[in-house]
PDB file of C-alpha atoms in Angstrom:
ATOM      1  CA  UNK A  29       0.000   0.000   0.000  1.00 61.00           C
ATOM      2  CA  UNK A  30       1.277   3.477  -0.664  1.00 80.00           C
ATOM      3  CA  UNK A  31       2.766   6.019   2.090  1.00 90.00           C
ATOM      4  CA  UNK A  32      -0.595   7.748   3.360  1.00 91.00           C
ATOM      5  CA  UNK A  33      -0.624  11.584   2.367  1.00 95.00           C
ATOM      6  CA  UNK A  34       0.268  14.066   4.580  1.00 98.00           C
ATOM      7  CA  UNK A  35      -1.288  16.868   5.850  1.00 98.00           C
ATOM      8  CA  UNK A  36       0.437  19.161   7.577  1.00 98.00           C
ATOM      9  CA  UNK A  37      -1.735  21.422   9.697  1.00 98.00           C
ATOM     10  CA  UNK A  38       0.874  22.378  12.865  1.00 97.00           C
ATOM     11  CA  UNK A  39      -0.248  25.658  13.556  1.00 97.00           C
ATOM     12  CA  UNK A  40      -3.663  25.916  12.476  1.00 97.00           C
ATOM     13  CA  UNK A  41      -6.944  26.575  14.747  1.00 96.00           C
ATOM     14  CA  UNK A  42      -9.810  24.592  13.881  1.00 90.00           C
ATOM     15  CA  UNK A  43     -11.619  24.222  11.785  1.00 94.00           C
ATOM     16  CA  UNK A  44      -8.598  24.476   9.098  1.00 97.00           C
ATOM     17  CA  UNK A  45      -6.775  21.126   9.632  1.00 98.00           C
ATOM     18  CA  UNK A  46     -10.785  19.267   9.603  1.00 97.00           C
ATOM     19  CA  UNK A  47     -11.589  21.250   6.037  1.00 97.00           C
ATOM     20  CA  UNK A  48      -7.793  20.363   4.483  1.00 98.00           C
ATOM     21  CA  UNK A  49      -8.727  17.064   5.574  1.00 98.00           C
ATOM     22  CA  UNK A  50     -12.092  16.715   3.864  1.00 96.00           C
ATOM     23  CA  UNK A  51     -10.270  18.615   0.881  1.00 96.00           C
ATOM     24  CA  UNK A  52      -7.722  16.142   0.510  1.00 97.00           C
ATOM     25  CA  UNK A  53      -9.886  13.573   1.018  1.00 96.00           C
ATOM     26  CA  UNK A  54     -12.801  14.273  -1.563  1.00 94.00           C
ATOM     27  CA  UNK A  55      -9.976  14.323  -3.875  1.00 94.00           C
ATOM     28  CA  UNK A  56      -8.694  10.645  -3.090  1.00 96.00           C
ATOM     29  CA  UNK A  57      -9.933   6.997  -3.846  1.00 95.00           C
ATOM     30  CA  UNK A  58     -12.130   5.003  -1.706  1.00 95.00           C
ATOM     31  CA  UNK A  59      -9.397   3.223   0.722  1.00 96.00           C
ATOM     32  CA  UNK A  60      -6.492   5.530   0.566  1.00 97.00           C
ATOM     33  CA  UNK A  61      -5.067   6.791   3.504  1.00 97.00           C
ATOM     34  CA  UNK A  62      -4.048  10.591   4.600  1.00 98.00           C
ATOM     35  CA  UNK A  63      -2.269  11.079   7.531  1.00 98.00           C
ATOM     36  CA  UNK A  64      -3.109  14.517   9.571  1.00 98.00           C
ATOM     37  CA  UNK A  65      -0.126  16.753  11.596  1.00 98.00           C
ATOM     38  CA  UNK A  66      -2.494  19.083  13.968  1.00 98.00           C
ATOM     39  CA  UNK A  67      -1.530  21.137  17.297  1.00 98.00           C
ATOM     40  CA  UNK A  68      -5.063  22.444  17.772  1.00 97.00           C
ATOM     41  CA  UNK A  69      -6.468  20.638  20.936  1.00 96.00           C
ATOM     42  CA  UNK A  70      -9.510  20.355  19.268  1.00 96.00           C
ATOM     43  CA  UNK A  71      -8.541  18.121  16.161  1.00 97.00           C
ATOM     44  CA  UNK A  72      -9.103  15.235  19.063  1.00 96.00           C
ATOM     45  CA  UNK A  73     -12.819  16.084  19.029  1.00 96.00           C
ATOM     46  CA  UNK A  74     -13.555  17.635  15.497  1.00 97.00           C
ATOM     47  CA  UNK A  75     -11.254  14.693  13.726  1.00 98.00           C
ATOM     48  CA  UNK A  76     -13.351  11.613  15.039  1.00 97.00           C
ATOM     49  CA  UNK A  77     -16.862  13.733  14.742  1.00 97.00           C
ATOM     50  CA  UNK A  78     -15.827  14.603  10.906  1.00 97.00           C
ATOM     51  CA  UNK A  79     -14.783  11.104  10.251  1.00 97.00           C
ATOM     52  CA  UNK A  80     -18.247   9.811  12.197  1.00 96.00           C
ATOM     53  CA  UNK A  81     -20.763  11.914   9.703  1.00 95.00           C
ATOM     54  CA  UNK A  82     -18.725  11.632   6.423  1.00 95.00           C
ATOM     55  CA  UNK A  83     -18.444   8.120   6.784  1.00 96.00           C
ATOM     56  CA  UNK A  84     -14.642   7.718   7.257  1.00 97.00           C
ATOM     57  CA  UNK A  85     -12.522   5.404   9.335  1.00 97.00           C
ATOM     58  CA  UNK A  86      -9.833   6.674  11.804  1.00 98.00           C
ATOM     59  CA  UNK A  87      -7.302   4.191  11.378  1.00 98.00           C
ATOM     60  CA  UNK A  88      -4.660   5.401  14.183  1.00 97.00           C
ATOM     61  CA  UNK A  89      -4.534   8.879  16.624  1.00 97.00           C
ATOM     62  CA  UNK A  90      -1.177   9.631  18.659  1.00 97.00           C
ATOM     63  CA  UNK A  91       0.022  12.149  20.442  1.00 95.00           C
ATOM     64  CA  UNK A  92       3.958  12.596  19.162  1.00 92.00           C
ATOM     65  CA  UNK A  93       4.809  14.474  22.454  1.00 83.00           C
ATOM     66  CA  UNK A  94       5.708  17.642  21.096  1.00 92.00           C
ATOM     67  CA  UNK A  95       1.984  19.042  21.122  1.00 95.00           C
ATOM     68  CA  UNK A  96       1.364  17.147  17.845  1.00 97.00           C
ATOM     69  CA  UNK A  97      -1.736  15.181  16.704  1.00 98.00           C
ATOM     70  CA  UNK A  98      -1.465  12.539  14.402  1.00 98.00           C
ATOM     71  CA  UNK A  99      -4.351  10.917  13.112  1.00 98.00           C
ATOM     72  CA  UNK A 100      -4.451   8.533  10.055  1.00 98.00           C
ATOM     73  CA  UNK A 101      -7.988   8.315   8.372  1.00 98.00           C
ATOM     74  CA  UNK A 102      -8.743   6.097   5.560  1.00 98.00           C
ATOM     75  CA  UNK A 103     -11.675   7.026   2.873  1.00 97.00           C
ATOM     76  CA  UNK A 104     -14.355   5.638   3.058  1.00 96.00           C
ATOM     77  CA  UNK A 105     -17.368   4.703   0.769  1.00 86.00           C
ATOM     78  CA  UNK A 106     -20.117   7.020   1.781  1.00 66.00           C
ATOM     79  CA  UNK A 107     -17.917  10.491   1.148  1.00 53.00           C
ATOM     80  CA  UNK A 108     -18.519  11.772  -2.603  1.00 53.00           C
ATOM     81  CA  UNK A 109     -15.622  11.975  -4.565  1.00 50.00           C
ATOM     82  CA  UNK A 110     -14.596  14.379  -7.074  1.00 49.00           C
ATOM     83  CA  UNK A 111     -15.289  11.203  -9.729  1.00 48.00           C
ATOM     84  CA  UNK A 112     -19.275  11.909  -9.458  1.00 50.00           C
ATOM     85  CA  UNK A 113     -19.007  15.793 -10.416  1.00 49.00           C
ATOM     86  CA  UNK A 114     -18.770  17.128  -6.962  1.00 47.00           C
ATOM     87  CA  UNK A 115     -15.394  19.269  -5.745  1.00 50.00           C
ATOM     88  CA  UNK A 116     -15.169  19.911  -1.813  1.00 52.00           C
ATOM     89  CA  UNK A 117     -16.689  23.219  -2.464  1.00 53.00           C
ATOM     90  CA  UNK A 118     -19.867  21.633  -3.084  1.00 48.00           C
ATOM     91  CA  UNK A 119     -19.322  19.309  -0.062  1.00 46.00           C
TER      92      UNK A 119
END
């Protein structure tokens, strides 16, 4: 399997690192993998309640130590891709 993609969202307040997420996402094929870099406190609530509603699967969540948030989320069926017409805009 390829290297998930990263996302690296050290810095940003929510709800920037969820919406590059959902960006990235949209944009990848059912299965794949993205790996998400946060130091908002509040990726550990908005990460899993994104994931819950679009219907994607948190694979891993760490802590690196450092004040970093590492989640890896896999794509799942039920989020549109950009293959049926739609771009995250429309999401």
């Amino acid at each position: 399997m390829d290297d998930p993609v990263l996302i690296d969202a050290r810095g940003f307040l929510c709800p920037l690192p969820v919406l590059r997420l959902r960006k990235v996402l949209a944009n990848q094929p059912v299965g794949r993998r993205v790996r998400l870099l946060a130091t908002d406190q509040m990726t550990v609530v908005d990460v899993p309640h994104f994931c819950d509603q679009a219907g994607h699967a948190i694979i891993a969540v760490k802590e690196t130590g450092d004040g970093v948030h590492e989640f890896v989320v896999e794509r799942g069926l039920s989020a549109p891709s950009t293959a049926g017409g739609l771009t995250p805009e429309d999401i």
